[in-house]
Amino acid sequence: MFYIVCALYCEANIFIEKLNLKKDIHYKNYQVFKRENFVVIITGCGIISAAASISSYFSLNPPKENDILINVGVCGCSIKTGKIGDMFLCGKITDITTNKSYYPDILYVNSFEEKEIITFPTICKDLKDGVLADMESSGIYQSAILFFDTHQIIFVKIVSDNLNNIPVKQPEVKLLIKKNYDKIMQLAENASNCVLEIKKFDLTNDELNMYNLICGILKFTVSMKYKFKNLLYYYKLKGNNILTLLLEIENKIKDTEIKSKTEGKKYLEYISKKII
Amino acid sequence: MSIYQKKLYNPPFSHIYCEKEIYDTKKAQQIIKKFKNSRIILIEHYKDIFCRKRQNSFIQKNSQNLIIAKNKGCLIYKGAPVCQDFGNSDFYYTTTAINCIYDCEYCFLQGMYPSSNIVLFTNFYDYKENILKMLKKNSIYLCVSFDTDLLAIENLFGSCREWIEFAKEEKNLKIEIRTKSTNFNLISDITPCTNVILAWTLSPDNLRQAYEHKTPCIDKRIENIKKAIKSGWKVRICLDPLIYTDKYKTYYTELIENIFKHISADKINDISIGAFRMSAEYLKKIRRNRTDSLIINYPFETTNGIYHYNTEIEKELTSFVYYKIIKYIDKDKIFVWKENV
Ligand code: SF4
């Protein structure tokens, strides 16, 4: 799943349109649009709104380990730092109120320039050169890290103002994001491909059912179950068919009545000798 | 890793995190200058980045970054019980760097640290000061390449050189620099010193290819050992961890024959052997991520919180290697982890 988090509708608009997302009316306090593998969450402005919406959504829909969350939003910066429409990736987020910094991993290949972003509780009018300013990033990070790993969270910011008090109009924001849409989606695709590559080797449901059945017949304790599973897992990793082995074991024990832990242990030793 | 996957990740050290306090120091700048295309991010404390919650050190290994810091914590540790002390009672270890550029499946560092980014501590003077204080009381045997492979990163850090130069001045300090690298050339200009032991870990090349990713091949390591011996250095060979496989007899026979074909036994300072073992806590953590690793998912036994091969296998494996080695080298020069032989 690919989650795009924006503070405002105008920031999310282009994703909703291009990805043909539909509004999910179950969410009242923030907006959610989704289709297939894409979800857009519109949190509202400010650190607390952003953090609360994310917490609420992911408590109800816990993400998986190969999901990616990308925060796309506008930001301000000095004229020396960037011009309107410039896009940056953020590897350092500092909360001005607490002076604490947060660092999402920047692992995936991208064509973005990088800058630190400082999150302010109110509109920022004065900012040193070289950094960006917004009102949500630190809230998004602090909340998202409760559900995602550091490599699953990406912050992309597009300059919408140079701190000159000229309010940016919503259609302009939409255009700024639209201009960078392809680059954002390319980064998202790279990130998704990386996390999708993480394949977990495991026992199949059939193998697990058979394993549970045998554990039951042989009255294995928790630690014996762990050892048995480890043996099966290793046997499978070596390229063997464990279902055949499990069937063989089941055949051997199906009429057995285990009366003590020692008897179960003997069977476990027998299985262990067969495997190692 | 496929070429495709490699291209999706940033190259190693694309980002360098440096503590603000030491950013302007000579040592930090020497390191930073080596990475012209990297992005520098200033941090308050190395743990702000190294100890973040919810990191996946296994994914980070695809694009390791560098953290430059000052170690304000404990600098010298008493030797761990799972480590060979080579008969030295005052056995300590230290770490001027954390983590490694290589990717051995069985490496305990994966279980020990929350991140696989490499930390370089630049305050060598503090390490020196600590050791000098300790040396006033007794002599010290110190492993300096413990939570890392220090010689593997010598070109960017230069810490082996610092340690050797320091050891030269302190005769009661004996140091071991353990490596799988082939970087002897980076220190070959230094005059050898009797209280420094260069230790190379060797495994059968089939096992290296299977489990010791990104490490140099065994023949090249043997070449390096030969050069070090020729230059007059004390060299230790570590056959540790010994890894049990169906073909271990063939593999270890070939390795031992290969070693002694190229290196004269009387020139080797000593050899250590020890079957694979690891703290249960670390191994369990590694298992969660290395789900397809044969060595990590081997059905080990546990004793006192340490995973190891069952006693029979451990004894068989260690004895096999031991008896192969004593054909070439004096028993007194062989150190076996645990009383297995
Ligand atoms: S060389 Fe040593 S420190 Fe480096 S990954 Fe391998 S076992 Fe770990």
XYZ file of C-alpha atoms and ligand atoms in Angstrom:
625
model
C 0.000 0.000 0.000
C 1.161 3.495 -0.796
C -0.052 6.262 1.538
C 0.117 9.914 0.528
C -0.367 12.313 3.419
C -1.207 15.961 2.754
C -2.376 18.736 5.044
C -4.655 20.393 2.486
C -7.026 19.231 -0.218
C -5.233 21.349 -2.808
C -1.984 19.477 -2.045
C -3.712 16.125 -2.490
C -5.874 17.084 -5.447
C -3.560 15.984 -8.226
C -3.071 12.525 -6.670
C -6.816 12.066 -6.261
C -7.365 13.011 -9.886
C -4.509 11.144 -11.540
C -4.905 7.998 -9.479
C -8.682 8.151 -9.784
C -9.233 7.841 -6.024
C -12.673 7.730 -4.408
C -13.627 9.334 -1.116
C -14.116 6.945 1.794
C -17.002 8.446 3.727
C -16.290 6.496 6.911
C -13.817 9.112 8.076
C -15.429 12.231 9.504
C -12.620 14.222 11.108
C -10.210 14.018 8.207
C -10.591 13.028 4.574
C -9.549 9.744 3.032
C -9.500 8.882 -0.671
C -8.510 5.451 -1.932
C -8.383 2.915 -4.719
C -6.520 -0.365 -4.921
C -2.991 0.256 -3.582
C -3.293 4.001 -3.091
C -4.620 5.950 -0.113
C -4.598 9.708 0.294
C -5.109 11.113 3.795
C -5.873 14.830 4.181
C -5.070 15.721 7.755
C -5.831 19.415 8.050
C -3.324 22.129 9.002
C -0.948 22.128 11.947
C 1.119 19.638 13.958
C -1.730 18.371 16.119
C -4.221 17.859 13.311
C -1.606 16.022 11.269
C -0.499 13.785 14.146
C -4.043 13.053 15.311
C -5.342 12.143 11.832
C -2.450 9.808 11.167
C -2.749 8.146 14.564
C -6.462 7.706 14.084
C -6.222 6.292 10.539
C -3.394 3.842 11.178
C -4.821 2.644 14.491
C -7.831 1.532 12.464
C -5.768 0.337 9.473
C -2.357 -0.857 10.650
C 0.161 -0.683 7.801
C 2.235 -3.624 6.568
C 6.005 -3.812 6.475
C 6.128 -3.239 2.727
C 3.942 -0.123 2.759
C 5.296 3.367 2.124
C 4.060 6.671 3.560
C 4.955 9.833 1.726
C 4.142 13.290 3.004
C 3.713 15.763 0.169
C 3.191 19.375 1.095
C 4.086 22.952 0.438
C 6.643 24.853 2.455
C 8.258 28.250 2.733
C 11.910 29.241 2.556
C 14.104 32.258 1.944
C 14.615 33.359 -1.610
C 18.267 32.233 -1.425
C 17.218 28.730 -0.403
C 14.737 27.970 -3.140
C 12.325 29.510 -5.590
C 8.613 28.835 -5.873
C 8.047 25.371 -7.325
C 11.395 23.888 -6.216
C 10.993 20.480 -4.685
C 13.070 19.018 -1.841
C 13.419 15.781 0.044
C 13.788 16.146 3.812
C 16.203 13.970 5.772
C 16.018 16.087 8.902
C 12.900 17.500 10.521
C 13.239 19.842 13.477
C 10.360 20.816 15.715
C 10.958 24.456 16.631
C 8.840 24.183 19.788
C 10.798 21.324 21.349
C 14.028 21.770 19.361
C 14.002 18.014 18.753
C 15.089 16.645 15.387
C 13.829 13.569 13.569
C 15.544 11.704 10.744
C 13.676 9.581 8.235
C 16.047 7.242 6.333
C 16.958 8.395 2.842
C 17.818 5.100 1.205
C 16.182 5.158 -2.205
C 17.676 6.599 -5.357
C 16.069 9.922 -6.266
C 16.701 13.069 -8.233
C 15.728 15.478 -5.459
C 17.801 18.056 -3.690
C 17.700 17.682 0.073
C 17.056 20.202 2.819
C 16.250 20.255 6.502
C 12.708 21.306 7.359
C 11.690 23.158 10.498
C 8.143 22.759 11.733
C 6.556 25.851 13.314
C 3.304 26.067 15.284
C 2.319 29.256 13.455
C 3.127 30.872 10.126
C 6.835 31.570 9.982
C 7.979 34.967 8.813
C 11.664 34.826 9.487
C 13.885 31.885 8.575
C 17.617 31.367 8.125
C 18.912 30.413 4.689
C 19.295 26.755 3.764
C 16.253 25.371 5.561
C 12.547 24.993 4.807
C 9.571 25.750 7.035
C 6.163 24.138 7.377
C 3.520 23.457 10.011
C 3.071 19.660 9.903
C 6.212 17.606 9.253
C 7.299 16.980 12.857
C 3.727 15.973 13.800
C 3.506 13.615 10.852
C 6.858 12.003 11.671
C 6.165 11.574 15.382
C 2.836 9.985 14.687
C 3.849 7.903 11.657
C 6.824 6.374 13.481
C 4.356 4.640 15.804
C 3.215 2.599 12.794
C 6.028 2.654 10.221
C 9.777 2.015 10.221
C 12.192 4.844 9.455
C 12.757 3.563 5.905
C 9.036 3.607 5.117
C 8.511 7.329 5.660
C 9.377 9.960 3.031
C 8.998 13.731 3.199
C 8.701 15.744 -0.010
C 8.233 19.495 0.159
C 7.527 21.999 -2.593
C 8.293 25.676 -2.110
C 5.111 27.731 -2.327
C 6.261 30.979 -0.761
C 9.369 32.934 0.062
C 8.094 34.162 3.438
C 6.865 37.401 1.895
C 3.370 37.280 3.349
C 1.709 36.887 -0.023
C -0.894 34.182 0.499
C -0.646 31.320 -1.964
C -3.886 30.491 -3.738
C -5.168 26.928 -3.760
C -5.132 26.491 -7.570
C -1.486 27.578 -7.548
C -0.611 24.940 -4.964
C -2.292 22.314 -7.118
C -0.231 23.429 -10.101
C 3.019 23.373 -8.153
C 2.391 19.794 -7.048
C 1.200 18.785 -10.518
C 4.483 20.019 -11.981
C 6.387 17.626 -9.700
C 3.915 14.726 -9.819
C 6.038 12.427 -12.022
C 9.156 12.838 -9.915
C 7.229 12.116 -6.727
C 5.651 9.004 -8.215
C 9.054 7.817 -9.472
C 10.502 8.085 -5.966
C 7.464 6.308 -4.563
C 7.875 3.515 -7.075
C 11.576 3.081 -6.218
C 10.760 2.959 -2.534
C 7.925 0.495 -3.086
C 10.126 -1.762 -5.216
C 12.763 -1.796 -2.492
C 10.380 -2.730 0.286
C 8.547 -5.237 -1.893
C 11.860 -7.021 -2.442
C 11.899 -7.949 1.234
C 10.557 -11.449 1.009
C 9.982 -13.423 4.149
C 10.582 -17.112 3.943
C 7.990 -18.990 6.006
C 5.967 -22.175 6.355
C 2.775 -22.387 4.252
C -0.661 -22.668 5.836
C -0.816 -26.385 4.984
C 2.558 -26.952 6.587
C 1.538 -24.951 9.658
C -1.717 -26.897 10.047
C 0.155 -30.168 9.909
C 2.759 -28.845 12.336
C 0.026 -27.818 14.802
C -1.632 -31.217 14.506
C 1.607 -33.032 15.332
C 2.372 -30.625 18.218
C -1.066 -31.478 19.587
C -0.684 -35.249 19.299
C 2.787 -35.187 20.851
C 1.683 -32.688 23.538
C 4.675 -30.457 22.899
C 5.387 -27.652 25.378
C 5.977 -24.095 24.137
C 9.754 -24.551 23.964
C 9.398 -27.939 22.241
C 7.059 -26.348 19.684
C 9.656 -23.636 19.023
C 12.386 -26.223 18.530
C 10.176 -28.354 16.273
C 9.277 -25.361 14.119
C 12.922 -24.347 13.859
C 13.804 -27.887 12.713
C 11.083 -27.858 10.058
C 12.049 -24.394 8.918
C 15.697 -25.386 8.536
C 14.720 -28.573 6.690
C 12.630 -26.507 4.266
C 15.408 -23.937 3.775
C 17.674 -26.777 2.711
C 15.257 -27.386 -0.134
C 13.349 -30.370 1.293
C 9.630 -31.006 1.125
C 8.445 -30.707 4.699
C 4.879 -31.785 3.985
C 6.174 -35.236 3.036
C 8.189 -35.333 6.235
C 5.238 -34.150 8.330
C 2.958 -36.792 6.771
C 5.552 -39.424 7.534
C 5.740 -38.276 11.153
C 1.961 -38.132 11.447
C 1.659 -41.671 10.119
C 4.141 -42.872 12.683
C 2.457 -41.202 15.664
C -1.253 -41.090 14.821
C -2.163 -43.993 17.125
C 0.270 -42.928 19.820
C -0.930 -41.689 23.131
C 1.565 -39.418 24.800
C 1.431 -39.630 28.563
C 4.387 -37.542 29.629
C 6.655 -34.697 28.527
C 9.570 -37.162 28.370
C 7.757 -39.226 25.732
C 7.177 -36.099 23.624
C 10.838 -35.227 24.041
C 11.860 -38.615 22.647
C 9.856 -37.963 19.506
C 11.395 -34.531 19.160
C 14.859 -36.059 19.394
C 13.892 -38.591 16.741
C 12.723 -35.783 14.417
C 15.852 -33.770 15.170
C 18.115 -36.718 14.219
C 16.185 -37.112 10.978
C 16.679 -33.460 10.053
C 20.196 -32.516 11.193
C 21.061 -8.590 -4.293
C 20.025 -8.085 -7.902
C 21.506 -5.293 -10.012
C 17.997 -3.910 -10.251
C 17.684 -3.690 -6.508
C 21.125 -2.107 -6.177
C 20.094 0.664 -8.547
C 17.062 1.468 -6.426
C 19.179 2.236 -3.367
C 21.460 5.204 -2.844
C 25.176 4.358 -3.037
C 26.944 3.693 0.279
C 27.706 6.766 2.364
C 25.422 9.021 0.320
C 24.670 10.692 3.654
C 27.112 11.607 6.381
C 25.744 12.526 9.777
C 28.234 14.481 11.844
C 27.948 15.691 15.424
C 27.962 19.508 15.446
C 30.505 19.559 18.265
C 33.204 17.855 16.218
C 32.281 18.993 12.713
C 35.190 21.460 12.531
C 37.792 19.104 13.965
C 40.678 17.979 11.783
C 39.770 14.307 11.988
C 36.103 14.840 11.086
C 37.069 17.068 8.171
C 39.624 14.501 6.948
C 36.839 11.930 6.739
C 34.242 14.273 5.247
C 36.638 15.389 2.501
C 36.736 11.819 1.211
C 33.044 12.013 0.327
C 32.684 14.900 -2.091
C 29.240 13.858 -3.342
C 27.680 13.005 0.010
C 25.140 15.108 1.799
C 26.269 16.224 5.249
C 23.621 16.399 7.965
C 24.588 17.920 11.289
C 23.311 16.189 14.411
C 23.530 16.828 18.143
C 24.457 13.319 19.279
C 25.199 10.173 17.286
C 22.477 8.286 19.118
C 19.874 10.698 17.688
C 20.390 8.902 14.405
C 21.963 5.577 15.397
C 19.461 4.698 18.108
C 16.230 5.930 16.483
C 13.168 3.826 17.137
C 11.902 1.478 14.453
C 14.949 1.182 12.223
C 15.422 -1.797 9.959
C 19.146 -2.389 9.986
C 18.802 -5.067 7.301
C 17.332 -2.631 4.790
C 19.819 0.034 5.801
C 22.613 -2.390 4.860
C 21.636 -1.775 1.202
C 22.638 1.859 1.571
C 24.836 2.273 4.634
C 25.548 5.769 5.833
C 28.288 7.196 7.975
C 27.984 8.807 11.397
C 30.942 10.795 12.719
C 30.898 11.247 16.461
C 32.722 11.677 19.733
C 32.418 8.714 22.063
C 31.489 10.072 25.465
C 30.391 6.721 26.835
C 32.385 3.737 27.963
C 35.555 3.409 25.885
C 37.161 0.189 27.094
C 35.231 -2.989 27.945
C 36.183 -6.200 29.722
C 36.394 -9.089 27.216
C 33.131 -10.944 26.590
C 32.796 -14.584 27.707
C 32.064 -15.845 24.158
C 35.424 -14.481 22.980
C 38.804 -16.134 22.903
C 41.245 -14.447 25.334
C 44.403 -16.235 24.041
C 45.545 -16.843 27.575
C 45.558 -13.148 28.452
C 43.969 -12.451 31.805
C 43.741 -8.696 31.265
C 41.604 -9.053 28.183
C 39.678 -5.968 27.053
C 38.104 -4.772 23.895
C 37.339 -1.364 22.527
C 35.679 0.119 19.565
C 36.582 3.282 17.716
C 34.033 2.290 15.082
C 30.694 0.486 15.147
C 29.446 -1.752 12.349
C 31.035 -3.040 9.235
C 31.087 -2.599 5.473
C 30.926 -6.373 5.012
C 27.729 -8.343 5.392
C 28.359 -11.693 7.063
C 25.085 -13.501 7.716
C 26.345 -14.738 11.066
C 27.646 -11.379 12.301
C 26.555 -10.629 15.878
C 26.512 -6.900 15.181
C 23.184 -7.330 13.362
C 21.645 -8.508 16.614
C 23.468 -6.062 18.817
C 22.793 -2.682 17.228
C 19.564 -1.044 16.067
C 21.177 0.377 12.921
C 23.686 -0.781 10.342
C 25.004 2.693 9.671
C 28.704 2.953 10.455
C 29.767 5.095 13.404
C 33.298 6.459 13.509
C 34.487 7.881 16.833
C 37.114 10.510 16.232
C 38.245 11.202 19.814
C 41.163 8.786 19.797
C 42.912 10.943 22.431
C 40.233 9.954 24.966
C 40.772 6.260 24.282
C 44.506 6.793 24.747
C 44.026 8.625 28.009
C 41.814 5.858 29.371
C 44.279 3.149 28.435
C 47.226 5.045 29.874
C 45.386 5.206 33.204
C 44.714 1.462 33.072
C 48.299 0.699 32.111
C 49.471 2.294 35.356
C 47.865 -0.658 37.180
C 48.530 -3.587 34.837
C 49.349 -4.654 31.315
C 46.481 -4.901 28.848
C 45.543 -7.167 25.993
C 43.142 -5.159 23.848
C 41.098 -6.172 20.806
C 40.610 -2.970 18.828
C 38.666 -4.299 15.852
C 35.788 -5.742 17.743
C 32.440 -4.228 16.793
C 33.728 -3.569 13.290
C 36.401 -4.551 10.801
C 38.824 -1.688 11.351
C 41.290 -2.513 8.570
C 38.415 -2.741 6.067
C 37.674 0.962 6.660
C 41.283 2.095 7.098
C 41.230 4.147 3.877
C 38.466 6.351 5.231
C 39.220 6.283 8.953
C 42.902 5.552 9.570
C 42.269 4.103 13.025
C 44.548 1.042 12.648
C 47.462 3.377 12.071
C 46.583 5.377 15.201
C 46.372 2.219 17.308
C 49.644 0.819 16.020
C 51.487 4.093 16.561
C 50.116 4.231 20.110
C 51.019 0.590 20.845
C 54.576 1.281 19.720
C 54.973 3.681 22.642
C 53.300 1.439 25.228
C 55.060 -1.858 25.584
C 52.623 -3.161 28.208
C 49.799 -2.799 25.767
C 49.242 -5.681 23.373
C 46.670 -5.137 20.651
C 44.910 -7.384 18.178
C 43.537 -5.986 14.912
C 41.196 -8.577 13.422
C 40.068 -8.377 9.816
C 38.668 -10.113 6.779
C 39.989 -7.370 4.535
C 42.872 -7.302 2.099
C 43.993 -3.816 3.085
C 47.409 -4.657 4.510
C 48.915 -2.289 1.933
C 47.351 0.629 3.839
C 49.556 -0.042 6.880
C 52.479 -1.803 5.217
C 54.683 1.293 5.479
C 54.583 1.157 9.295
C 57.510 -0.583 11.008
C 56.145 -3.808 12.513
C 55.800 -3.837 16.219
C 55.959 -6.873 18.482
C 52.973 -5.974 20.633
C 50.586 -5.709 17.688
C 48.959 -8.831 16.285
C 47.315 -8.687 12.893
C 44.609 -11.350 12.849
C 42.910 -12.617 9.715
C 39.681 -14.584 9.858
C 39.555 -17.294 7.210
C 36.685 -19.546 6.153
C 36.418 -22.093 3.357
C 35.772 -20.115 0.174
C 32.434 -21.894 -0.472
C 31.225 -20.750 2.948
C 32.606 -17.271 2.364
C 30.612 -17.026 -0.847
C 27.491 -18.301 0.848
C 27.621 -16.390 4.124
C 30.281 -13.662 4.133
C 28.841 -11.256 1.585
C 31.035 -8.486 0.234
C 34.204 -9.923 1.855
C 37.407 -10.461 -0.139
C 38.113 -13.995 -1.337
C 40.245 -16.306 0.774
C 43.192 -16.472 -1.630
C 43.534 -12.696 -1.493
C 43.419 -12.765 2.313
C 46.142 -15.436 2.325
C 48.181 -13.220 0.008
C 47.808 -10.385 2.538
C 48.889 -12.644 5.402
C 51.996 -13.628 3.459
C 52.887 -9.993 2.878
C 52.337 -9.101 6.545
C 54.519 -11.987 7.711
C 57.210 -11.102 5.190
C 57.235 -7.543 6.533
C 57.798 -8.894 10.031
C 54.351 -8.610 11.612
C 52.951 -11.076 14.102
C 50.027 -12.786 12.401
C 47.181 -14.721 13.917
C 44.840 -16.887 11.874
C 41.283 -17.210 13.121
C 39.193 -20.149 11.993
C 36.324 -18.780 13.967
C 33.417 -19.257 13.506
C 33.686 -22.827 12.270
C 30.527 -23.536 10.342
C 28.919 -26.933 10.191
C 27.611 -28.125 6.825
C 27.206 -31.521 5.173
C 30.512 -30.982 3.403
C 32.472 -29.403 6.232
C 35.213 -32.056 6.113
C 36.020 -31.345 2.465
C 35.714 -27.596 2.914
C 37.956 -27.307 5.977
C 40.491 -29.811 4.638
C 40.867 -27.696 1.495
C 41.146 -24.498 3.502
C 43.787 -25.824 5.887
C 45.818 -27.321 3.036
C 45.571 -24.025 1.205
C 46.752 -22.040 4.241
C 49.810 -24.175 4.896
C 50.656 -24.502 1.230
C 51.199 -20.761 1.121
C 52.191 -19.837 4.661
C 55.001 -21.402 6.588
C 53.625 -22.724 9.905
C 56.563 -21.478 11.973
C 55.853 -17.930 10.838
C 52.306 -17.948 12.213
C 52.001 -16.484 15.708
C 48.992 -18.606 16.623
C 45.706 -19.981 15.342
C 42.331 -19.756 17.013
C 39.448 -22.096 16.322
C 35.915 -21.961 17.622
C 32.577 -23.313 16.478
C 29.798 -20.823 15.762
C 28.109 -19.429 18.871
C 25.975 -16.397 19.529
C 23.933 -14.816 22.268
C 20.321 -16.055 22.036
C 19.032 -12.489 22.171
C 21.030 -11.468 19.095
C 20.323 -14.622 17.134
C 16.571 -14.315 17.666
C 16.646 -10.750 16.350
C 18.657 -11.770 13.296
C 16.307 -14.699 12.612
C 13.364 -12.319 12.318
C 15.065 -10.622 9.382
C 17.340 -13.202 7.809
C 14.503 -15.620 7.254
C 16.301 -17.313 4.373
C 19.698 -17.802 5.991
C 20.715 -21.423 6.514
C 23.348 -20.606 9.093
C 21.153 -18.323 11.165
C 18.164 -20.676 11.100
C 20.182 -23.778 11.963
C 18.477 -25.615 14.872
C 21.025 -24.687 17.513
C 20.888 -25.580 21.186
C 20.960 -23.005 23.954
C 23.030 -23.054 27.097
C 23.066 -20.107 29.475
C 21.629 -17.782 26.857
C 24.109 -18.798 24.126
C 23.072 -20.580 20.937
C 25.558 -23.203 19.736
C 25.713 -26.481 17.793
C 24.789 -29.500 19.873
C 27.737 -30.788 21.877
C 28.293 -33.750 19.580
C 28.490 -31.661 16.407
C 30.471 -28.907 18.099
C 33.022 -31.448 19.290
C 33.152 -33.274 15.951
C 33.649 -30.049 13.986
C 36.226 -28.524 16.322
C 38.180 -31.771 16.699
C 38.236 -32.343 12.969
C 39.754 -28.935 12.340
C 42.076 -29.170 15.341
C 43.560 -32.505 14.272
C 44.006 -31.266 10.716
C 45.915 -28.226 11.995
C 48.237 -30.025 14.397
C 49.666 -31.866 11.422
C 51.252 -28.569 10.497
C 51.642 -26.463 13.617
C 52.658 -26.867 17.217
C 49.790 -27.559 19.633
C 50.893 -24.677 21.854
C 50.084 -22.267 19.076
C 46.479 -23.401 18.792
C 43.767 -21.794 20.867
C 40.470 -23.616 20.951
C 37.353 -21.892 22.185
C 35.911 -24.111 24.959
C 37.320 -27.434 26.048
C 36.245 -29.508 23.084
C 39.308 -31.440 22.099
S 33.691 -8.979 8.834
Fe 33.299 -9.306 10.991
S 32.370 -7.402 11.679
Fe 32.251 -7.405 9.452
S 30.232 -8.250 8.972
Fe 31.712 -9.939 8.949
S 31.629 -10.790 11.021
Fe 30.705 -8.746 11.109
